[in-house]
mmCIF file of C-alpha atoms in Angstrom:
data_model
loop_
_atom_site.group_PDB
_atom_site.id
_atom_site.type_symbol
_atom_site.label_atom_id
_atom_site.label_comp_id
_atom_site.label_asym_id
_atom_site.label_seq_id
_atom_site.Cartn_x
_atom_site.Cartn_y
_atom_site.Cartn_z
ATOM 1 C CA MET A 1 11.654 127.886 122.437
ATOM 2 C CA SER A 2 10.027 125.164 120.463
ATOM 3 C CA VAL A 3 11.231 121.569 120.421
ATOM 4 C CA MET A 4 12.117 121.946 116.750
ATOM 5 C CA LYS A 5 14.472 124.854 117.452
ATOM 6 C CA ILE A 6 16.133 122.945 120.311
ATOM 7 C CA ASN A 7 16.766 119.943 118.072
ATOM 8 C CA ALA A 8 18.220 122.217 115.392
ATOM 9 C CA CYS A 9 20.634 123.749 117.876
ATOM 10 C CA LEU A 10 21.764 120.297 119.075
ATOM 11 C CA VAL A 11 22.375 119.172 115.501
ATOM 12 C CA LEU A 12 24.386 122.331 114.834
ATOM 13 C CA LEU A 13 26.502 121.835 117.952
ATOM 14 C CA LEU A 14 27.172 118.196 117.110
ATOM 15 C CA THR A 15 28.110 119.148 113.576
ATOM 16 C CA LEU A 16 30.525 121.789 114.839
ATOM 17 C CA GLY A 17 32.015 119.310 117.312
ATOM 18 C CA PHE A 18 32.743 116.670 114.692
ATOM 19 C CA SER A 19 33.966 119.161 112.137
ATOM 20 C CA THR A 20 36.857 120.207 114.373
ATOM 21 C CA GLU A 21 40.129 119.457 112.549
ATOM 22 C CA PHE A 22 42.010 116.426 113.884
ATOM 23 C CA ASN A 23 45.048 115.833 111.721
ATOM 24 C CA VAL A 24 47.559 113.138 112.627
ATOM 25 C CA SER A 25 50.968 114.413 111.542
ATOM 26 C CA ILE A 26 53.638 112.181 109.991
ATOM 27 C CA PRO A 27 56.658 114.475 109.400
ATOM 28 C CA PHE A 28 58.608 111.987 107.265
ATOM 29 C CA PRO A 29 56.596 109.752 104.923
ATOM 30 C CA GLU A 30 59.871 108.092 103.844
ATOM 31 C CA LEU A 31 62.385 107.023 106.489
ATOM 32 C CA TYR A 32 65.814 105.410 105.991
ATOM 33 C CA THR A 33 67.813 103.573 108.623
ATOM 34 C CA SER A 34 70.648 101.060 108.711
ATOM 35 C CA ILE A 35 70.679 97.548 110.100
ATOM 36 C CA GLN A 36 71.268 97.204 113.884
ATOM 37 C CA SER A 37 70.394 100.839 114.521
ATOM 38 C CA ASP A 38 67.529 102.435 116.466
ATOM 39 C CA VAL A 39 64.943 104.483 114.591
ATOM 40 C CA LEU A 40 62.152 106.778 115.766
ATOM 41 C CA LEU A 41 58.794 106.514 113.974
ATOM 42 C CA PRO A 42 57.286 109.982 114.520
ATOM 43 C CA CYS A 43 53.535 110.494 114.927
ATOM 44 C CA TYR A 44 51.799 113.550 116.400
ATOM 45 C CA PHE A 45 48.189 114.572 116.991
ATOM 46 C CA PRO A 46 46.495 117.744 118.342
ATOM 47 C CA VAL A 47 45.402 117.967 121.995
ATOM 48 C CA THR A 48 43.547 120.758 123.749
ATOM 49 C CA ASN A 49 43.551 119.364 127.259
ATOM 50 C CA PRO A 50 46.542 117.515 128.791
ATOM 51 C CA LYS A 51 44.124 115.184 130.552
ATOM 52 C CA ASP A 52 42.972 113.905 127.185
ATOM 53 C CA GLY A 53 46.078 111.702 127.031
ATOM 54 C CA MET A 54 44.532 109.118 129.298
ATOM 55 C CA TYR A 55 41.631 108.704 126.887
ATOM 56 C CA VAL A 56 43.691 108.181 123.743
ATOM 57 C CA LEU A 57 43.385 104.908 121.874
ATOM 58 C CA LEU A 58 46.563 104.436 119.803
ATOM 59 C CA THR A 59 47.227 101.657 117.303
ATOM 60 C CA TRP A 60 50.384 101.007 115.252
ATOM 61 C CA LYS A 61 50.304 98.690 112.247
ATOM 62 C CA HIS A 62 53.131 97.211 110.201
ATOM 63 C CA ASN A 63 52.299 96.186 106.639
ATOM 64 C CA GLY A 64 48.594 96.072 107.582
ATOM 65 C CA VAL A 65 49.139 93.838 110.624
ATOM 66 C CA GLU A 66 48.547 95.245 114.095
ATOM 67 C CA LEU A 67 51.899 95.801 115.739
ATOM 68 C CA VAL A 68 50.912 97.241 119.097
ATOM 69 C CA LYS A 69 47.912 98.925 120.735
ATOM 70 C CA PHE A 70 47.859 101.470 123.558
ATOM 71 C CA LYS A 71 44.735 102.153 125.598
ATOM 72 C CA TYR A 72 44.674 104.556 128.495
ATOM 73 C CA GLY A 73 48.446 104.847 128.248
ATOM 74 C CA LYS A 74 49.067 101.119 128.639
ATOM 75 C CA VAL A 75 50.166 98.456 126.154
ATOM 76 C CA GLN A 76 47.407 95.988 125.329
ATOM 77 C CA ASP A 77 49.752 93.119 124.284
ATOM 78 C CA ASN A 78 53.210 91.759 125.065
ATOM 79 C CA SER A 79 55.029 94.089 122.693
ATOM 80 C CA LYS A 80 58.260 95.664 123.924
ATOM 81 C CA LEU A 81 57.163 98.957 122.396
ATOM 82 C CA GLN A 82 55.808 101.540 124.755
ATOM 83 C CA VAL A 83 54.460 105.059 124.786
ATOM 84 C CA LEU A 84 54.417 107.160 127.946
ATOM 85 C CA GLU A 85 51.164 108.725 129.112
ATOM 86 C CA THR A 86 53.040 112.003 129.528
ATOM 87 C CA ASP A 87 53.931 111.906 125.835
ATOM 88 C CA LEU A 88 50.340 111.172 124.801
ATOM 89 C CA ALA A 89 49.202 114.115 126.882
ATOM 90 C CA LYS A 90 51.432 116.278 124.672
ATOM 91 C CA GLY A 91 50.133 114.757 121.450
ATOM 92 C CA ASN A 92 53.208 112.575 120.869
ATOM 93 C CA ALA A 93 52.373 109.043 119.679
ATOM 94 C CA SER A 94 55.857 108.211 118.342
ATOM 95 C CA ILE A 95 57.502 104.844 118.932
ATOM 96 C CA THR A 96 61.116 103.672 118.675
ATOM 97 C CA LEU A 97 62.277 100.499 116.949
ATOM 98 C CA GLN A 98 65.470 99.147 118.487
ATOM 99 C CA ASN A 99 68.170 97.048 116.803
ATOM 100 C CA VAL A 100 66.489 97.234 113.421
ATOM 101 C CA THR A 101 66.684 94.239 111.097
ATOM 102 C CA ILE A 102 65.434 93.642 107.580
ATOM 103 C CA VAL A 103 62.075 92.318 108.884
ATOM 104 C CA HIS A 104 61.311 95.816 110.191
ATOM 105 C CA GLU A 105 61.196 97.216 106.667
ATOM 106 C CA GLY A 106 57.794 98.178 105.288
ATOM 107 C CA VAL A 107 54.804 100.495 105.736
ATOM 108 C CA TYR A 108 53.884 101.702 109.226
ATOM 109 C CA GLU A 109 50.503 103.220 110.098
ATOM 110 C CA CYS A 110 49.743 105.345 113.153
ATOM 111 C CA ILE A 111 46.022 105.467 114.100
ATOM 112 C CA VAL A 112 44.845 107.788 116.890
ATOM 113 C CA VAL A 113 41.340 107.842 118.357
ATOM 114 C CA LEU A 114 40.421 110.611 120.774
ATOM 115 C CA ALA A 115 36.652 110.568 120.915
ATOM 116 C CA PRO A 116 34.852 111.906 119.101
ATOM 117 C CA ASN A 117 37.846 112.461 116.742
ATOM 118 C CA SER A 118 40.141 110.029 114.953
ATOM 119 C CA GLY A 119 42.867 110.138 112.333
ATOM 120 C CA GLY A 120 45.940 108.377 111.033
ATOM 121 C CA GLY A 121 49.017 108.596 108.877
ATOM 122 C CA ARG A 122 51.489 106.337 107.079
ATOM 123 C CA MET A 123 55.233 106.182 106.552
ATOM 124 C CA HIS A 124 57.535 103.833 104.655
ATOM 125 C CA LEU A 125 60.619 102.589 106.484
ATOM 126 C CA HIS A 126 63.552 101.605 104.251
ATOM 127 C CA VAL A 127 66.300 99.480 105.809
ATOM 128 C CA THR A 128 69.786 99.575 104.317
ATOM 129 C CA GLY A 129 72.868 97.513 105.009
ATOM 130 C CA VAL A 130 76.120 99.491 104.801
ATOM 131 C CA PRO A 131 78.579 97.213 103.012
ATOM 132 C CA LEU A 132 81.989 96.207 104.272
ATOM 133 C CA VAL A 133 84.345 96.465 101.286
ATOM 134 C CA SER A 134 87.753 94.810 101.003
ATOM 135 C CA VAL A 135 90.129 94.236 98.081
ATOM 136 C CA ASN A 136 93.220 92.140 97.455
ATOM 137 C CA THR A 137 96.643 93.635 96.781
ATOM 138 C CA PRO A 138 97.584 92.801 93.197
ATOM 139 C CA LEU A 139 101.055 91.743 92.085
ATOM 140 C CA ILE A 140 101.991 93.876 89.093
ATOM 141 C CA ILE A 141 104.332 92.163 86.640
ATOM 142 C CA ALA A 142 104.600 93.679 83.191
ATOM 143 C CA GLY A 143 103.108 91.428 80.536
ATOM 144 C CA HIS A 144 101.297 89.230 83.068
ATOM 145 C CA PRO A 145 97.585 89.373 83.954
ATOM 146 C CA VAL A 146 96.584 91.119 87.178
ATOM 147 C CA PHE A 147 93.653 89.497 88.994
ATOM 148 C CA LEU A 148 91.707 92.047 91.035
ATOM 149 C CA GLU A 149 89.061 90.976 93.549
ATOM 150 C CA CYS A 150 86.594 93.160 95.440
ATOM 151 C CA PHE A 151 84.634 91.600 98.312
ATOM 152 C CA VAL A 152 81.413 93.217 99.562
ATOM 153 C CA SER A 153 79.534 91.943 102.622
ATOM 154 C CA GLY A 154 76.406 93.003 104.528
ATOM 155 C CA VAL A 155 74.783 95.046 101.750
ATOM 156 C CA TYR A 156 71.012 95.546 101.541
ATOM 157 C CA PRO A 157 68.965 95.805 99.390
ATOM 158 C CA GLN A 158 70.409 93.579 96.684
ATOM 159 C CA ASN A 159 70.663 96.456 94.222
ATOM 160 C CA ILE A 160 74.436 96.816 93.974
ATOM 161 C CA CYS A 161 76.956 97.938 91.379
ATOM 162 C CA ILE A 162 80.742 97.386 91.561
ATOM 163 C CA GLU A 163 83.101 99.434 89.402
ATOM 164 C CA TRP A 164 86.875 99.324 88.982
ATOM 165 C CA LEU A 165 89.093 102.363 88.598
ATOM 166 C CA LYS A 166 92.773 102.951 87.900
ATOM 167 C CA ASN A 167 94.178 106.256 89.106
ATOM 168 C CA SER A 168 90.547 107.491 89.531
ATOM 169 C CA HIS A 169 89.697 106.651 85.906
ATOM 170 C CA LEU A 170 86.915 104.148 85.250
ATOM 171 C CA LEU A 171 88.041 100.858 83.700
ATOM 172 C CA PRO A 172 85.900 99.147 81.023
ATOM 173 C CA PRO A 173 83.330 96.758 82.545
ATOM 174 C CA GLN A 174 83.747 93.003 82.248
ATOM 175 C CA GLU A 175 81.275 90.129 82.337
ATOM 176 C CA PRO A 176 79.906 89.046 84.688
ATOM 177 C CA PRO A 177 79.882 92.446 86.425
ATOM 178 C CA VAL A 178 78.996 91.147 89.918
ATOM 179 C CA GLN A 179 78.039 87.890 91.633
ATOM 180 C CA THR A 180 75.730 88.091 94.680
ATOM 181 C CA GLN A 181 74.666 85.601 97.347
ATOM 182 C CA LYS A 182 72.212 85.927 100.229
ATOM 183 C CA ASN A 183 73.426 85.834 103.824
ATOM 184 C CA PRO A 184 71.475 84.108 106.643
ATOM 185 C CA ASN A 185 70.454 87.507 108.088
ATOM 186 C CA GLY A 186 68.880 88.587 104.803
ATOM 187 C CA THR A 187 71.732 90.830 103.649
ATOM 188 C CA PHE A 188 73.779 90.084 100.565
ATOM 189 C CA ARG A 189 77.438 89.498 99.817
ATOM 190 C CA ALA A 190 79.052 90.068 96.466
ATOM 191 C CA VAL A 191 82.375 89.616 94.728
ATOM 192 C CA SER A 192 83.720 91.190 91.576
ATOM 193 C CA HIS A 193 86.663 89.775 89.611
ATOM 194 C CA TYR A 194 88.603 91.864 87.157
ATOM 195 C CA LYS A 195 91.374 90.576 84.881
ATOM 196 C CA TYR A 196 93.813 93.217 83.739
ATOM 197 C CA ILE A 197 96.931 92.849 81.574
ATOM 198 C CA ALA A 198 99.582 94.998 83.219
ATOM 199 C CA SER A 199 102.205 97.097 81.479
ATOM 200 C CA ARG A 200 105.264 98.834 82.878
ATOM 201 C CA GLU A 201 103.266 102.040 83.250
ATOM 202 C CA ASP A 202 100.902 100.252 85.662
ATOM 203 C CA ILE A 203 103.589 99.633 88.278
ATOM 204 C CA GLY A 204 102.753 101.910 91.202
ATOM 205 C CA ALA A 205 99.243 102.675 89.927
ATOM 206 C CA ASN A 206 96.287 102.978 92.307
ATOM 207 C CA PHE A 207 93.490 100.495 91.662
ATOM 208 C CA SER A 208 90.214 101.041 93.491
ATOM 209 C CA CYS A 209 86.887 99.269 93.886
ATOM 210 C CA ARG A 210 83.808 101.518 93.995
ATOM 211 C CA VAL A 211 80.570 100.054 95.351
ATOM 212 C CA LYS A 212 77.219 101.728 94.701
ATOM 213 C CA TYR A 213 74.201 100.436 96.590
ATOM 214 C CA GLY A 214 70.706 101.365 97.723
ATOM 215 C CA LEU A 215 67.380 101.846 95.985
ATOM 216 C CA GLN A 216 68.751 104.397 93.532
ATOM 217 C CA LEU A 217 72.428 103.432 93.929
ATOM 218 C CA GLN A 218 72.787 106.758 95.692
ATOM 219 C CA HIS A 219 75.329 105.536 98.269
ATOM 220 C CA GLN A 220 78.860 104.451 97.515
ATOM 221 C CA GLU A 221 81.972 103.092 99.183
ATOM 222 C CA GLU A 222 85.440 103.174 97.618
ATOM 223 C CA THR A 223 88.527 101.237 98.693
ATOM 224 C CA ALA A 224 91.925 101.758 97.045
ATOM 225 C CA VAL A 225 94.915 99.427 96.844
ATOM 226 C CA GLN A 226 98.526 100.165 95.955
ATOM 227 C CA SER A 227 99.981 97.876 93.332
ATOM 228 C CA CYS A 228 103.425 96.390 93.818
ATOM 229 C CA LYS A 229 106.215 94.811 91.776
ATOM 230 C CA PRO A 230 108.178 91.813 93.061
ATOM 231 C CA ALA A 231 111.975 92.181 92.809
ATOM 232 C CA LEU A 232 114.198 89.115 92.459
ATOM 233 C CA THR A 233 117.939 89.432 93.174
ATOM 234 C CA VAL A 234 120.912 87.085 93.624
ATOM 235 C CA SER A 235 123.903 87.940 95.808
ATOM 236 C CA PRO A 236 126.735 87.519 94.985
ATOM 237 C CA ASN A 237 125.979 87.260 91.288
ATOM 238 C CA ILE A 238 129.040 85.009 90.665
ATOM 239 C CA LEU A 239 129.446 81.599 92.275
ATOM 240 C CA GLN A 240 132.384 81.382 94.644
ATOM 241 C CA LYS A 241 133.607 78.189 96.221
ATOM 242 C CA GLY A 242 132.947 77.987 99.952
ATOM 243 C CA ARG A 243 130.652 81.021 99.951
ATOM 244 C CA HIS A 244 126.867 80.962 100.240
ATOM 245 C CA THR A 245 124.770 82.436 97.444
ATOM 246 C CA ALA A 246 121.337 83.874 98.307
ATOM 247 C CA CYS A 247 118.302 84.330 96.074
ATOM 248 C CA LYS A 248 115.949 86.980 97.514
ATOM 249 C CA ILE A 249 112.492 88.181 96.493
ATOM 250 C CA ASN A 250 110.764 91.225 98.010
ATOM 251 C CA GLY A 251 108.744 94.299 97.080
ATOM 252 C CA CYS A 252 105.246 92.951 97.861
ATOM 253 C CA PHE A 253 103.263 91.117 100.470
ATOM 254 C CA PHE A 254 103.293 87.492 99.324
ATOM 255 C CA SER A 255 100.593 85.095 100.411
ATOM 256 C CA LYS A 256 102.600 82.075 99.300
ATOM 257 C CA ILE A 257 106.018 81.657 97.649
ATOM 258 C CA ALA A 258 107.920 78.607 96.407
ATOM 259 C CA MET A 259 111.644 79.169 95.657
ATOM 260 C CA ARG A 260 114.094 76.752 94.050
ATOM 261 C CA TRP A 261 117.781 76.610 93.118
ATOM 262 C CA LYS A 262 118.164 74.431 90.039
ATOM 263 C CA LYS A 263 120.908 73.042 87.829
ATOM 264 C CA GLY A 264 119.197 72.316 84.549
ATOM 265 C CA ASN A 265 116.104 70.328 85.511
ATOM 266 C CA MET A 266 117.561 69.098 88.805
ATOM 267 C CA VAL A 267 116.382 70.863 91.996
ATOM 268 C CA LEU A 268 119.234 71.535 94.392
ATOM 269 C CA GLN A 269 117.573 73.622 97.126
ATOM 270 C CA THR A 270 113.995 74.708 97.972
ATOM 271 C CA LYS A 271 112.365 77.258 100.293
ATOM 272 C CA ASN A 272 108.659 77.996 100.922
ATOM 273 C CA CYS A 273 107.367 81.192 102.543
ATOM 274 C CA SER A 274 103.836 82.304 103.464
ATOM 275 C CA GLY A 275 102.465 85.700 104.473
ATOM 276 C CA VAL A 276 105.794 87.552 104.189
ATOM 277 C CA HIS A 277 107.250 90.629 102.510
ATOM 278 C CA GLU A 278 110.600 88.929 101.819
ATOM 279 C CA CYS A 279 111.819 85.385 101.225
ATOM 280 C CA LEU A 280 115.392 83.998 100.926
ATOM 281 C CA CYS A 281 116.676 80.762 99.428
ATOM 282 C CA ILE A 282 120.392 80.117 100.161
ATOM 283 C CA ILE A 283 122.698 77.594 98.536
ATOM 284 C CA LEU A 284 126.341 76.563 99.050
ATOM 285 C CA PRO A 285 127.607 75.492 95.613
ATOM 286 C CA ASN A 286 129.753 72.373 95.396
ATOM 287 C CA ASN A 287 131.125 73.163 91.980
ATOM 288 C CA VAL A 288 131.642 76.680 90.748
ATOM 289 C CA GLU A 289 132.126 75.594 87.139
ATOM 290 C CA GLU A 290 128.384 75.347 86.541
ATOM 291 C CA GLU A 291 125.300 77.379 85.683
ATOM 292 C CA LEU A 292 122.530 77.611 88.284
ATOM 293 C CA SER A 293 119.109 79.263 88.176
ATOM 294 C CA CYS A 294 116.809 80.622 90.864
ATOM 295 C CA GLU A 295 113.103 80.091 90.177
ATOM 296 C CA VAL A 296 110.243 81.645 92.120
ATOM 297 C CA ASP A 297 106.578 80.718 91.918
ATOM 298 C CA LEU A 298 104.251 83.466 93.153
ATOM 299 C CA GLU A 299 100.861 82.004 93.884
ATOM 300 C CA GLY A 300 98.174 84.340 92.553
ATOM 301 C CA TYR A 301 94.853 85.024 94.184
ATOM 302 C CA ASP A 302 93.052 82.998 91.538
ATOM 303 C CA GLY A 303 95.339 79.987 91.884
ATOM 304 C CA THR A 304 97.670 80.813 88.988
ATOM 305 C CA ARG A 305 101.406 81.280 89.374
ATOM 306 C CA VAL A 306 104.048 83.535 87.886
ATOM 307 C CA GLU A 307 107.573 82.198 87.359
ATOM 308 C CA THR A 308 110.744 84.262 87.270
ATOM 309 C CA LYS A 309 114.305 83.054 86.590
ATOM 310 C CA ILE A 310 117.812 84.406 87.129
ATOM 311 C CA SER A 311 120.844 82.450 85.944
ATOM 312 C CA ILE A 312 124.396 82.888 87.222
ATOM 313 C CA HIS A 313 127.738 81.453 86.086
ATOM 314 C CA GLY A 314 130.695 80.373 88.205
ATOM 315 C CA LYS A 315 134.281 81.728 88.115
ATOM 316 C CA PRO A 316 136.851 79.764 86.056
ATOM 317 C CA GLY A 317 138.354 77.002 88.230
ATOM 318 C CA ARG A 318 141.989 75.849 88.563
ATOM 319 C CA SER A 319 141.451 72.906 86.219
ATOM 320 C CA TYR A 320 140.410 75.288 83.458
ATOM 321 C CA ILE A 321 143.496 77.421 84.097
ATOM 322 C CA PHE A 322 145.765 74.353 84.006
ATOM 323 C CA MET A 323 144.166 73.179 80.790
ATOM 324 C CA GLY A 324 144.649 76.632 79.284
ATOM 325 C CA VAL A 325 148.317 76.706 80.245
ATOM 326 C CA ALA A 326 148.885 73.169 78.972
ATOM 327 C CA PHE A 327 147.201 73.985 75.698
ATOM 328 C CA GLY A 328 149.382 77.092 75.348
ATOM 329 C CA ILE A 329 152.561 75.099 75.988
ATOM 330 C CA PHE A 330 151.446 72.406 73.573
ATOM 331 C CA ILE A 331 151.032 74.967 70.810
ATOM 332 C CA THR A 332 153.931 77.281 71.679
ATOM 333 C CA VAL A 333 156.780 74.716 72.064
ATOM 334 C CA PRO A 334 156.456 73.034 68.653
ATOM 335 C CA LEU A 335 156.046 76.396 67.007
ATOM 336 C CA GLY A 336 159.213 77.647 68.714
ATOM 337 C CA LEU A 337 161.166 74.605 67.619
ATOM 338 C CA VAL A 338 160.138 75.153 64.033
ATOM 339 C CA ILE A 339 161.241 78.787 64.191
ATOM 340 C CA VAL A 340 164.628 77.869 65.723
ATOM 341 C CA LYS A 341 165.240 75.126 63.177
ATOM 342 C CA CYS A 342 164.448 77.495 60.309
ATOM 343 C CA PHE A 343 166.846 80.052 61.737
ATOM 344 C CA LEU A 344 169.713 77.514 62.089
ATOM 345 C CA TRP A 345 169.176 76.223 58.568
ATOM 346 C CA TRP A 346 169.366 79.758 57.230
ATOM 347 C CA ARG A 347 172.641 80.382 59.107
ATOM 348 C CA SER A 348 174.280 77.189 57.873
ATOM 349 C CA ALA A 349 173.342 77.514 54.214
ATOM 350 C CA PRO A 350 176.426 78.262 51.793
ATOM 351 C CA PRO A 351 176.545 81.646 50.072
ATOM 352 C CA PRO A 352 175.500 81.755 46.413
ATOM 353 C CA PRO A 353 178.354 81.463 43.714
ATOM 354 C CA ASP A 354 180.141 84.617 42.372
ATOM 355 C CA GLN A 355 178.971 85.412 38.845
ATOM 356 C CA GLY A 356 181.836 87.900 38.045
ATOM 357 C CA THR A 357 181.616 91.212 36.278
ATOM 358 C CA VAL A 358 179.811 91.507 32.995
ATOM 359 C CA GLN A 359 181.925 93.175 30.318
ATOM 360 C CA PRO A 360 180.226 95.318 27.786
ATOM 361 C CA LEU A 361 180.452 94.243 24.103
ATOM 362 C CA HIS A 362 182.616 96.294 21.745
#
């Protein structure tokens, strides 16, 4: 065989050797994970001989910067990431990211060299923060504004939408729709305020805050609250001397209450309650011939207050009864004397003179 034929055969063999397919497989080009979770970055390559694992040169990059390098089954830097030689022998070059944070987001590249072959693949890791949603419990008083607040914490990315619903029906949006701020860990917090004028039909309605978040707002969280109506009562509803009179408010959870018994503009008794479902203000009236009022300030979540009044009247006292009797005697006695005098005068008056009989004319 000539030298030329031998060289041709060698070239053909080398060409066949390098033309062998060596595809690095990335099953999921787009990966999604939440903050503080562990995520597997999958990467696979073909092997024909299990012993080839010890000759693999594996490199992982994050956003174009070398993250970690494995050579002969060992890590070449101080990275905490590791790949077992037994896994490389099976064509598994996957790595696991633990306790993921926002800095882990980005493009990852897996590069495998198994001489004379090499290949690589990319994937995009998206990190999301699942929001913690909380709402206040509104006080529903017909004719008064209801201030709804929805608090969202730990959301990522910043793309977020907050909607308000009443009995599962969407309420008209208000401006500004949402206010966001950045947390130290890179996540975002948001708050949405909604002012609503309540009617009697709204008492007992279900108000809910719906939060949409994510790249395409494809995730959502919804938290519902039950509205309530404060009830103010006075017992007994008539002042009685020597008996306590109580003013009570209940029907909701009250963050702060200020109660007062008043006579006109003068405050007679006060009571403050915080974080309760019921509050009592008791008074022992000194004078039942008066009009008192019970006032309650309900501190709203936005700093405003709602005032409610109930007025009660006392029972008629003995002095009023005495005055009534005296007035009756004062009127009745003179009137009786006049009647008696008229009667006696009528009895003593002389009869009218006799006029005789009228004779007819002839």
